[in-house]
Coordinates of C-alpha atoms in Angstrom, one line a residue:
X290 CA -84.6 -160.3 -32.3
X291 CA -85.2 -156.5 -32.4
X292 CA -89.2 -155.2 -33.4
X293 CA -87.1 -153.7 -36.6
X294 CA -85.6 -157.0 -37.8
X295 CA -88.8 -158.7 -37.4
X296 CA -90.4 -155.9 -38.8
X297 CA -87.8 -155.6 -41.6
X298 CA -88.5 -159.6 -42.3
X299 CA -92.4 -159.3 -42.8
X300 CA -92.0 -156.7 -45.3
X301 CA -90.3 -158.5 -47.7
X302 CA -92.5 -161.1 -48.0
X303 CA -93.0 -161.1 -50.3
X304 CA -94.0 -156.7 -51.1
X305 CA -114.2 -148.0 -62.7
X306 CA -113.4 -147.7 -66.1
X307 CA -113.2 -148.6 -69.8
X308 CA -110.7 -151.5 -70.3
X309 CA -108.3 -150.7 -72.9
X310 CA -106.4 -153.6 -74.7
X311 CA -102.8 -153.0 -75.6
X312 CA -101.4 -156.2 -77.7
X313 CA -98.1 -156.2 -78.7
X314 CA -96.9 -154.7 -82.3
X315 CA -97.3 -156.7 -84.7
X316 CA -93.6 -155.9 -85.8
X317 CA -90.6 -155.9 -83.8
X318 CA -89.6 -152.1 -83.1
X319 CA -85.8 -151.2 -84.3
X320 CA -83.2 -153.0 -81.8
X321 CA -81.1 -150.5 -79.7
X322 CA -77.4 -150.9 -79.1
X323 CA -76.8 -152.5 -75.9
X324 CA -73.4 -151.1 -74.1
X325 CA -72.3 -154.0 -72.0
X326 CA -69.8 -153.1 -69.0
X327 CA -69.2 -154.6 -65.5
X328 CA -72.7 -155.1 -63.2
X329 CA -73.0 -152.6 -60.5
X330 CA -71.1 -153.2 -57.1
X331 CA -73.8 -153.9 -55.6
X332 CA -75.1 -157.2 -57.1
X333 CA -73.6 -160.2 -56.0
X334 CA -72.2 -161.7 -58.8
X335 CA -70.5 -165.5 -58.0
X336 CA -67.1 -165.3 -58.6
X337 CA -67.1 -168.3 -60.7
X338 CA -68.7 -166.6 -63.8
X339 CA -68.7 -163.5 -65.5
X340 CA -71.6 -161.4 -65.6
X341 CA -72.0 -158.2 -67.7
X342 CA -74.8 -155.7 -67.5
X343 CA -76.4 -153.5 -70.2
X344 CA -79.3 -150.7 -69.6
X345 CA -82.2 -150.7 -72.2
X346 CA -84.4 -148.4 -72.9
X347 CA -88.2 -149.2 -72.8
X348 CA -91.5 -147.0 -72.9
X349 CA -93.2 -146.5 -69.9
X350 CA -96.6 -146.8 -71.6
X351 CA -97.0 -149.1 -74.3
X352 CA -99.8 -147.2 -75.5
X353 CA -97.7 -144.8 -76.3
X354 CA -94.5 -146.0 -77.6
X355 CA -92.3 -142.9 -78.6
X356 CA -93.4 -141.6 -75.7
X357 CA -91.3 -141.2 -72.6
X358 CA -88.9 -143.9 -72.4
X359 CA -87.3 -145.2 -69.2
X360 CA -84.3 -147.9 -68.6
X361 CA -84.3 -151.5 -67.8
X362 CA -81.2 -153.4 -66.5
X363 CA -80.2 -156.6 -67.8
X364 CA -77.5 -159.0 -66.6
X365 CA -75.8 -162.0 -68.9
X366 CA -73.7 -165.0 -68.1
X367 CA -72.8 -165.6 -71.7
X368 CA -72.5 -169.4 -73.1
X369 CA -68.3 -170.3 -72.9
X370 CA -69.3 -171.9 -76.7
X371 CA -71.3 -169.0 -78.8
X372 CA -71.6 -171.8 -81.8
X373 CA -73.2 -174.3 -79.8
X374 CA -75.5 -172.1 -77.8
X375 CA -78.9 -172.6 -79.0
X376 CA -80.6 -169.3 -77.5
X377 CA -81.4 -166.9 -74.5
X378 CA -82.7 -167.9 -71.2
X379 CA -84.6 -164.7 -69.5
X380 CA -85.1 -165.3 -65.5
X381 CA -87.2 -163.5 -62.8
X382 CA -87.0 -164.6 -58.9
X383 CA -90.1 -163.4 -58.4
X384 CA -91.5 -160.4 -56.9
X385 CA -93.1 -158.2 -58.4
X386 CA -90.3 -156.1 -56.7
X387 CA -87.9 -158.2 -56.5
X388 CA -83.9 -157.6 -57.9
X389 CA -83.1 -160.3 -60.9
X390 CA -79.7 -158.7 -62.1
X391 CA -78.3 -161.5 -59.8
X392 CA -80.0 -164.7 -60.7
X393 CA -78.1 -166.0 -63.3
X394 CA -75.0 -165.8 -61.5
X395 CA -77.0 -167.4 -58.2
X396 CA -78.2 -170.5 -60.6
X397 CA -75.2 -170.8 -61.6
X398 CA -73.8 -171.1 -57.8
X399 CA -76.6 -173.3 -56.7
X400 CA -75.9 -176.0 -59.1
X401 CA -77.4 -175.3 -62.6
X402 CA -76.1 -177.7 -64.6
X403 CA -73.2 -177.0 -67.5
X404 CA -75.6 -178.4 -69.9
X405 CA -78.1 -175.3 -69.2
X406 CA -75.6 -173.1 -69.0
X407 CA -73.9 -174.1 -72.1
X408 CA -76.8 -174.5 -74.1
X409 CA -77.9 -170.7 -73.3
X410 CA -76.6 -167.2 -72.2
X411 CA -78.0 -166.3 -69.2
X412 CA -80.5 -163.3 -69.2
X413 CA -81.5 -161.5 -65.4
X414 CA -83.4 -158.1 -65.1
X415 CA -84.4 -155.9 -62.6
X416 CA -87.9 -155.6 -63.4
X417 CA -89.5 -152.2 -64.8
X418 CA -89.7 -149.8 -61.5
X419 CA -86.8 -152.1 -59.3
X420 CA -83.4 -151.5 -58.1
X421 CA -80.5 -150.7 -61.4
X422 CA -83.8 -150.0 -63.3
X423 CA -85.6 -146.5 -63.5
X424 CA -86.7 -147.0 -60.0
X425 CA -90.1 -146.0 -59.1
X426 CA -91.5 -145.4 -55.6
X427 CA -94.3 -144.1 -53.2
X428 CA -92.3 -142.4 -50.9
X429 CA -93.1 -144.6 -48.2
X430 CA -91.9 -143.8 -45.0
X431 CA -91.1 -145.9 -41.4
X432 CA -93.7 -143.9 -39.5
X433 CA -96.4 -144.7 -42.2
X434 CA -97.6 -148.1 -40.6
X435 CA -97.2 -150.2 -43.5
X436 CA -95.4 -153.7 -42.3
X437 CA -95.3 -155.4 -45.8
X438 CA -96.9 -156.3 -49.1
X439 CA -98.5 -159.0 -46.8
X440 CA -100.9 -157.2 -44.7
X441 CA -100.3 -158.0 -41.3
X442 CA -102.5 -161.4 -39.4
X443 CA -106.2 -159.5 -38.4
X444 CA -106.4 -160.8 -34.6
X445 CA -110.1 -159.1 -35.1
X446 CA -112.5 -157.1 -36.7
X447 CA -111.5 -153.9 -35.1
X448 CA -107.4 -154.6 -36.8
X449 CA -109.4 -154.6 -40.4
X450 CA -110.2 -151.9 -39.8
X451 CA -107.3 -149.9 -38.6
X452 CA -105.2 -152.0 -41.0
X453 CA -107.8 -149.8 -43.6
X454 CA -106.7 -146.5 -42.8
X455 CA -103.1 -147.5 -43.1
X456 CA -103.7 -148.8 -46.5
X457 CA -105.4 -145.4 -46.7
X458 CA -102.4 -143.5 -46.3
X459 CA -100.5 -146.1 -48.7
X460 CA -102.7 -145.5 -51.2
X461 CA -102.5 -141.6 -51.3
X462 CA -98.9 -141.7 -51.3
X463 CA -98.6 -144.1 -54.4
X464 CA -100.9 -141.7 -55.9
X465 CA -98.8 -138.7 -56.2
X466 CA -96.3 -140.6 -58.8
X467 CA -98.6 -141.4 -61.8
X468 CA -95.7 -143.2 -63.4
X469 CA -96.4 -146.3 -61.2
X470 CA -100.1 -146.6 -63.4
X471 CA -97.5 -148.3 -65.6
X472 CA -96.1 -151.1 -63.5
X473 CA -98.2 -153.9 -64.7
X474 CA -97.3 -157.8 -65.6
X475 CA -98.4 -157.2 -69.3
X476 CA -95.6 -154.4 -69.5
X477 CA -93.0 -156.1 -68.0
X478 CA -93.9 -159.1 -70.7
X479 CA -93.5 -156.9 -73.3
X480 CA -90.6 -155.0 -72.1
X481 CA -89.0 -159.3 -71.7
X482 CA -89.9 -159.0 -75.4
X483 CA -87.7 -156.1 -76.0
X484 CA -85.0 -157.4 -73.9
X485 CA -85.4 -160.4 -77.0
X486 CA -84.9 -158.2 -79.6
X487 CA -82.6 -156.3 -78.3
X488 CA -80.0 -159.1 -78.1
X489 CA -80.8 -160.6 -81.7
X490 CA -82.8 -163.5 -81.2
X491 CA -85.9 -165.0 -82.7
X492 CA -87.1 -166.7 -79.6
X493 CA -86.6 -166.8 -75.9
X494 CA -86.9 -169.5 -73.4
X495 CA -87.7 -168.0 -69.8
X496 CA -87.2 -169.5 -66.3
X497 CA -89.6 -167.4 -63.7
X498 CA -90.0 -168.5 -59.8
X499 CA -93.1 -167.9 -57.6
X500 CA -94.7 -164.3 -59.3
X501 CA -92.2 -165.1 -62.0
X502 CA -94.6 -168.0 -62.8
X503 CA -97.3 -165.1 -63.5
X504 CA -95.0 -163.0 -65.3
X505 CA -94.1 -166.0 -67.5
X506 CA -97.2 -166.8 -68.2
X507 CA -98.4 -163.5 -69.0
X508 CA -94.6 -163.7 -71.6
X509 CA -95.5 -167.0 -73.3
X510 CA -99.7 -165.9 -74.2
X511 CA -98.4 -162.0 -75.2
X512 CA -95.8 -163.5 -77.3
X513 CA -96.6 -167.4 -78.4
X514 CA -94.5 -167.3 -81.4
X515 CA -91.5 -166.0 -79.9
X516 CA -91.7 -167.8 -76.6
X517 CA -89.6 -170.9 -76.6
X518 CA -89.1 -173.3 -73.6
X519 CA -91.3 -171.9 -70.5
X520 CA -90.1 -173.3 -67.0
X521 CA -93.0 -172.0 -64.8
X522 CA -92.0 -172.7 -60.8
X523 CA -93.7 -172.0 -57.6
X524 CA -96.8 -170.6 -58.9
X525 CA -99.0 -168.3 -58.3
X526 CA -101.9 -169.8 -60.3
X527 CA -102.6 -167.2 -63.3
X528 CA -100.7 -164.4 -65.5
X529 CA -101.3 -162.0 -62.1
X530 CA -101.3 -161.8 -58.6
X531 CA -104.8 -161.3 -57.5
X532 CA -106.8 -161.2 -54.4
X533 CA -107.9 -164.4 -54.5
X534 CA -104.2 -165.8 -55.4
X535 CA -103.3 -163.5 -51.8
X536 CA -105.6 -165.6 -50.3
X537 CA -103.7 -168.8 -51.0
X538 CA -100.9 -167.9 -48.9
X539 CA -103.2 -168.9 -46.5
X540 CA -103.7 -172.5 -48.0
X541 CA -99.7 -173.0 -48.3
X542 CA -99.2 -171.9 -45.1
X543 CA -101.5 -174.5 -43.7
X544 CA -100.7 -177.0 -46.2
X545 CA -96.3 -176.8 -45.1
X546 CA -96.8 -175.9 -41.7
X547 CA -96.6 -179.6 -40.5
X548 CA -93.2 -179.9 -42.1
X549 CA -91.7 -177.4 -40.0
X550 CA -93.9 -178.7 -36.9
X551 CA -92.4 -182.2 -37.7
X552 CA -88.7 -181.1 -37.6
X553 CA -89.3 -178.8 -34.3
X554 CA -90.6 -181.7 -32.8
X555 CA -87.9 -184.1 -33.5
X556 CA -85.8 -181.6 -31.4
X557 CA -88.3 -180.7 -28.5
X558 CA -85.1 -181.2 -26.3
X559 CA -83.6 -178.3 -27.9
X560 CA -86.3 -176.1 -28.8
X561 CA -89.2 -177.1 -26.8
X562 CA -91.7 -176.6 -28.5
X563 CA -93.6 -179.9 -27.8
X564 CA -92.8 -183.7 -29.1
X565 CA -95.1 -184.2 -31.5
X566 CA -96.6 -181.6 -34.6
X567 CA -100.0 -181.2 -32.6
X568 CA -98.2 -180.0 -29.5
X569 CA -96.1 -178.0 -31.8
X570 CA -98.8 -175.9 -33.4
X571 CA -100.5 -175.5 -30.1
X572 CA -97.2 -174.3 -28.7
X573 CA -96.8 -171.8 -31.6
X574 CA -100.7 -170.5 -31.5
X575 CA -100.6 -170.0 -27.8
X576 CA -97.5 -167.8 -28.0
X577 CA -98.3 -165.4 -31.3
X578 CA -102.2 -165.2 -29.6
X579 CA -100.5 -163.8 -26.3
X580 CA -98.5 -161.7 -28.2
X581 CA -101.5 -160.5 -30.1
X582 CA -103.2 -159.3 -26.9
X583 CA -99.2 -158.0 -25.5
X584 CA -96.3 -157.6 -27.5
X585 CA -93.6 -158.6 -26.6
X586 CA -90.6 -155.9 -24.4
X587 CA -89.3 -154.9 -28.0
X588 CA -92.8 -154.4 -29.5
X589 CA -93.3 -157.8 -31.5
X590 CA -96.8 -158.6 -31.6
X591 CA -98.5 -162.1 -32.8
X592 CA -98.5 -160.4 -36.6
X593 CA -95.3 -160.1 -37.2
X594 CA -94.2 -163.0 -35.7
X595 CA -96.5 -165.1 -37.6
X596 CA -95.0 -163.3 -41.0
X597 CA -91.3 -164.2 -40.2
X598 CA -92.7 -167.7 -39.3
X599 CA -94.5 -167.9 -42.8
X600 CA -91.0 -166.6 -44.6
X601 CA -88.9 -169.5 -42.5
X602 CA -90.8 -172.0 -44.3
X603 CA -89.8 -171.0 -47.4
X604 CA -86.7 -173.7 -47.2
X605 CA -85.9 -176.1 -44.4
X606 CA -82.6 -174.4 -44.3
X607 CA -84.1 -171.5 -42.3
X608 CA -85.8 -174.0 -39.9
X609 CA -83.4 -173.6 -37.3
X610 CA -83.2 -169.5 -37.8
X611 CA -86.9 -169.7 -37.3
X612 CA -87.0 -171.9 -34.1
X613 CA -84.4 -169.3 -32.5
X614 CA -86.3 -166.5 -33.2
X615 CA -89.6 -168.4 -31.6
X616 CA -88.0 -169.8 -28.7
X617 CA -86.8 -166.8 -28.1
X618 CA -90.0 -165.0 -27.4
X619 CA -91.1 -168.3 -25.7
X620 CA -88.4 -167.8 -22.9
X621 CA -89.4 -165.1 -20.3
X622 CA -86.8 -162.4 -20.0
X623 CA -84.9 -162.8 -23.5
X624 CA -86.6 -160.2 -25.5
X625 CA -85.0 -156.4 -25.0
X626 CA -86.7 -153.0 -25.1
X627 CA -87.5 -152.1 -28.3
X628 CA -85.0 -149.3 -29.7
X629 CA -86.5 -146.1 -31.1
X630 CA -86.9 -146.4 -35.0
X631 CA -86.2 -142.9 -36.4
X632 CA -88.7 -141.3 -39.1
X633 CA -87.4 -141.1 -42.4
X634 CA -88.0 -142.7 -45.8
X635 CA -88.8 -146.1 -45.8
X636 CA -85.7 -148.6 -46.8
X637 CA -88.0 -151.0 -49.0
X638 CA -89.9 -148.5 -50.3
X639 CA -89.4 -149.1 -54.2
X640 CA -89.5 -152.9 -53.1
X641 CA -92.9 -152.4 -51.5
X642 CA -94.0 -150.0 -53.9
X643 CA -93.4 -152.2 -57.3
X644 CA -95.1 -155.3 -55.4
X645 CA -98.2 -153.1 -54.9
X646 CA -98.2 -150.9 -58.0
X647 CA -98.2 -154.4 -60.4
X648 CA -100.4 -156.2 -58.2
X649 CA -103.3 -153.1 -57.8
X650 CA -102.4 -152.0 -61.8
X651 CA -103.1 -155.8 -62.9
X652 CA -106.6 -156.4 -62.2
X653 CA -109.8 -155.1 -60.1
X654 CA -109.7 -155.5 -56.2
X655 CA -112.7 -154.7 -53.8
X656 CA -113.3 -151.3 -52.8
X657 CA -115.6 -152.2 -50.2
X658 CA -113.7 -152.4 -46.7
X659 CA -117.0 -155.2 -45.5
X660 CA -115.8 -157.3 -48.3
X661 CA -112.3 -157.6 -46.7
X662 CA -113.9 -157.5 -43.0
X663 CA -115.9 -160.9 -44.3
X664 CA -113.1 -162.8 -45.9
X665 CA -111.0 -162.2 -42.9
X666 CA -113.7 -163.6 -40.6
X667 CA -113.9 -166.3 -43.0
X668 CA -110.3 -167.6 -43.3
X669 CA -109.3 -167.0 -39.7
X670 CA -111.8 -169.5 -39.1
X671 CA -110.7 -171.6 -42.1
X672 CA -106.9 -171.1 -42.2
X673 CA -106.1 -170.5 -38.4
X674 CA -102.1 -169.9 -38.6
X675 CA -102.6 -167.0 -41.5
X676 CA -105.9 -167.0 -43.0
X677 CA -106.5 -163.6 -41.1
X678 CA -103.0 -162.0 -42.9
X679 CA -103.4 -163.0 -46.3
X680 CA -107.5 -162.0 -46.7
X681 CA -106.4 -158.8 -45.1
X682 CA -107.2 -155.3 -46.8
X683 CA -104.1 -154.1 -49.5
X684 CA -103.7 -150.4 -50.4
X685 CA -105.6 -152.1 -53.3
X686 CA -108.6 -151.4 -52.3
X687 CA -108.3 -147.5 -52.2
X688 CA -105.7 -147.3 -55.7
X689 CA -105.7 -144.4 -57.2
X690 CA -106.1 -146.1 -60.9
X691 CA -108.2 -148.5 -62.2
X692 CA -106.4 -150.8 -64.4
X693 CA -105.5 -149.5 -68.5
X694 CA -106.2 -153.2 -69.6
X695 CA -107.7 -156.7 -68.6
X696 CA -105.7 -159.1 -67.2
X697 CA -103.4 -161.3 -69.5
X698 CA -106.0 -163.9 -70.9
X699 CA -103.8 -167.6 -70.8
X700 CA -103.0 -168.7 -74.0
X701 CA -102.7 -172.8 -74.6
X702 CA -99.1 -173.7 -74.9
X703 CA -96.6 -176.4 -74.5
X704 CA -94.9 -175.3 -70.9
X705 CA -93.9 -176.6 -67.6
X706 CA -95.4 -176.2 -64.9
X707 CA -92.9 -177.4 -61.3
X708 CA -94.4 -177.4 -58.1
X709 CA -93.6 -178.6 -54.2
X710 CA -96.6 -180.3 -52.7
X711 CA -96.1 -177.8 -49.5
X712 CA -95.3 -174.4 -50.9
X713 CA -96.2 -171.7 -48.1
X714 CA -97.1 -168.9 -50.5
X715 CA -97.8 -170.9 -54.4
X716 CA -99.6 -174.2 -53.3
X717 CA -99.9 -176.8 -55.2
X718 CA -103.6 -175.3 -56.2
X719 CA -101.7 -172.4 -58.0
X720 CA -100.1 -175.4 -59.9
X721 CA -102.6 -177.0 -60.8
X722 CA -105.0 -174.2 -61.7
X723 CA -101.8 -172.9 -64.5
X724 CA -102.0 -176.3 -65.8
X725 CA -105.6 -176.4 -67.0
X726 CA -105.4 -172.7 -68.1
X727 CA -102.3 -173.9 -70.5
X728 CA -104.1 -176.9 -71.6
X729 CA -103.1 -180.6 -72.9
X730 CA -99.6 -179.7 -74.1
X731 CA -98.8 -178.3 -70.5
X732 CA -97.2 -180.4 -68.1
X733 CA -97.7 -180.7 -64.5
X734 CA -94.3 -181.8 -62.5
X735 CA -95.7 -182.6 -58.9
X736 CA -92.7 -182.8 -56.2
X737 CA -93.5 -184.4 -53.2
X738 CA -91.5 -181.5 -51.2
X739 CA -91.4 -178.8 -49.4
X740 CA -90.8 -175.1 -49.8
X741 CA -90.9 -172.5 -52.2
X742 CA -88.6 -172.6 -55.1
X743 CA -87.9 -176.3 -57.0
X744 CA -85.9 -176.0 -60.1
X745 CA -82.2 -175.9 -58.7
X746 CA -83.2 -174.1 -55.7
X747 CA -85.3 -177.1 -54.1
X748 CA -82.6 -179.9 -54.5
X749 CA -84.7 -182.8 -55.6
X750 CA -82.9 -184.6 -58.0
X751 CA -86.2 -185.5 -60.2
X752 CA -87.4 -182.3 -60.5
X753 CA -83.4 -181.3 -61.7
X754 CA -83.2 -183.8 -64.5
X755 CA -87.1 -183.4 -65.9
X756 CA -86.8 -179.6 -66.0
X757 CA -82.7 -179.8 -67.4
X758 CA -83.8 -182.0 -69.9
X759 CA -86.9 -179.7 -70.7
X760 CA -84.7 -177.0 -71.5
X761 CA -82.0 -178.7 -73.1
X762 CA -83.8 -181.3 -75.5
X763 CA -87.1 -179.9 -75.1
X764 CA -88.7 -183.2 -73.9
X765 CA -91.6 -182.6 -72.1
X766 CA -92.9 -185.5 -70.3
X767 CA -95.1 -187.7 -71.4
X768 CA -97.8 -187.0 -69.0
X769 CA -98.2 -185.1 -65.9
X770 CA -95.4 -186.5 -63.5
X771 CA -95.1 -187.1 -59.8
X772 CA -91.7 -186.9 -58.4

């Protein structure tokens, strides 16, 4: 695997001043005329269902509403029965950054059941700032240094502080397109809100994985009275993605590792990694630690591999991609020369730059690079496998803005909350902490699994019917459930 590819995998992962509070209107602005056509060639679209896209305009401040407007894509996979449907189901796969034009049409692939799908049209979106959307970025580039909206594993002090004057650089580039100040989770509630009244409904149910969980959150206390049914999955723990929430990816990391230690061990003979999960992770330390003090013949260093290792945990599915790709660097002689990357603008660059923009906009971060040189030192002792990536210093630290409002304060409601017990970048914690934000009509669904993503996208056939019959009959459970 090429230092690109590697390179190209760690950066998807994922991605002082008056506070100014912005609620919603109190009444619903005039509904614009949505224009539905075929989606755009580019999203993949499951040839079993028919998907249809619409633009919508939106204003990129909400302070200042007949302002300058920009466009928001939406996709829907309509209901085959419009007099039995009983609403709208928005989605977001999470992000911030990341394409949702597709993800009704991928639900719909992956098993959702007829009864959803009946029961609702369909709603995706590419998120203010993303893809089919008015797309905003930094104008990052490949020679800028910046390996993903994970900062890369901190082997010591000295790589906190270079990883500083990358962010640096980061930083000043975001700063020369003020119309990212306006990428927040609050606006992208509000412009899910729109989306609502744009189609002609009183309510909206909403099905958000991993930051989706955040953005849904943020949806259901901006709007309680229009919010129906909230699905909440893989979570990040609040209505934003802060530092501390980063930090967590240290936690899950730890916390799923021993799943994916347990399957390479059951096939030592084929990978060799060792024969039991201790001699696995003592196998997989000794090699990204070498590779940390010399990369490997095409320039992989013990960083990046230990971000494509975090991403393969994601799903058993891409255990065996992931052993490959670490046996390979185990075996002497199969790594080429790296190939010359040529400079030019950065292929993830909106995708980076909406992760960064919504994440820096939402909420203070530490300006103080000793902070971030402390809580590295701290979790690289505490979480060995990433705590030294995920407490690493952001382009946060040195934004150009301070946030235009607080954080999205939780309101109680009646949601649910679905959660693996090993989820390498939404633990359980992030679970757990929603749950008491949301209060006694919440629910907790607890799945003793593995992976990011439950509802559909995890398999387990408890979690299927709870959250089904959530957002068919709106049963909550009882109590907070185990599966």
């Amino acid at each position: 695997m090429n230092r690109r590819r590697v390179a190209a995998l760690a950066a998807l992962l994922g991605t002082a001043g008056a506070l100014i509070a912005m609620p919603p209107a109190a009444a619903d602005p005039a509904a614009p005329a949505l224009t539905w056509a075929a989606c755009p060639v580019d999203v993949v679209i499951n040839p079993l269902v028919t998907a249809q896209c619409a633009t919508l305009p939106v204003p990129l401040d909400y302070g200042d509403p007949d302002g300058e407007q920009i466009e928001i894509m939406i996709s829907r996979v309509a209901g085959p029965n419009p007099a039995k449907r009983r609403g709208i189901l928005l989605t977001n796969p999470g992000g911030p950054g990341g394409s949702g034009l597709g993800l009704p049409s991928d639900l719909v692939g992956k098993g959702l059941p007829v009864s959803v799908s009946n029961a609702y049209d369909l709603i995706g979106m590419d998120t203010r700032g993303v893809g089919h959307s008015t797309p905003m970025g930094c104008g990052l580039t490949t020679d800028d240094g910046y390996q993903g909206n994970i900062p890369p594993y901190a082997p010591d002090d000295a790589a906190v502080v270079a990883q500083a004057e990358i962010a640096k650089k980061v930083a000043a580039r975001c700063a020369a397109n003020p119309r990212l100040r306006h990428l927040t989770t609050a606006n992208t509630a509000r412009d899910l809100d729109r989306v609502r009244i744009a189609l002609g409904e009183e309510k909206a149910s909403f099905l958000g994985f991993s930051y989706g969980s955040a953005l849904g959150a943020a949806y259901a206390s901006l709007f309680p009275d229009t919010a129906d049914r909230v699905v909440l999955d893989s979570n990040v723990g609040d209505s934003h993605l802060n530092r501390e929430g980063l930090r967590r990816y240290a936690l899950g990391f730890e916390e799923t590792f021993p799943d994916f230690a347990r399957w390479l061990a059951d096939r030592h003979d084929a990978y060799g990694m060792g024969r039991t999960p201790e001699q696995v992770r003592r196998t997989y330390l000794a090699l990204v630690e070498r590779l940390d003090r010399t990369p490997a013949p095409d320039g992989t260093t013990g960083a990046m591999l230990r971000a494509v290792v975090f991403a393969g945990l994601f799903s058993e599915a891409a255990y065996g991609r992931t052993a490959i790709i670490l046996q390979t660097y185990l075996i002497p002689g199969s790594v080429p020369p790296a190939p010359e990357t040529p400079p030019g603008p950065h292929p993830l660059d909106v995708a980076l730059s909406v992760f960064l923009s919504v994440s820096c906009n939402d909420t203070e971060w530490p300006e103080d690079l000793d902070t971030y040189r402390r809580g590295v030192a701290e979790d690289r002792k505490r979480y060995p496998l990433y705590g030294a990536a995920a407490a690493n210093v952001l382009p946060c630290a040195y934004w150009p803005w301070e946030p235009s409002e607080a954080p999205v304060e939780i309101v109680p409601n009646d949601v649910l909350i679905v959660q693996n017990r090993h989820d390498p970048v939404t633990p359980l914690a992030g679970g757990r902490l929603l749950r008491s934000a949301f209060g006694a009509g919440s629910r907790l669904l607890t799945v003793n699994g593995s992976g990011h993503g439950v509802y559909v996208l995890g398999g387990d056939a408890c979690a299927l019917n709870v959250t089904t019959a959530y957002l068919t009959d709106g049963r909550l459970p009882a109590r907070d459930t185990v599966c």
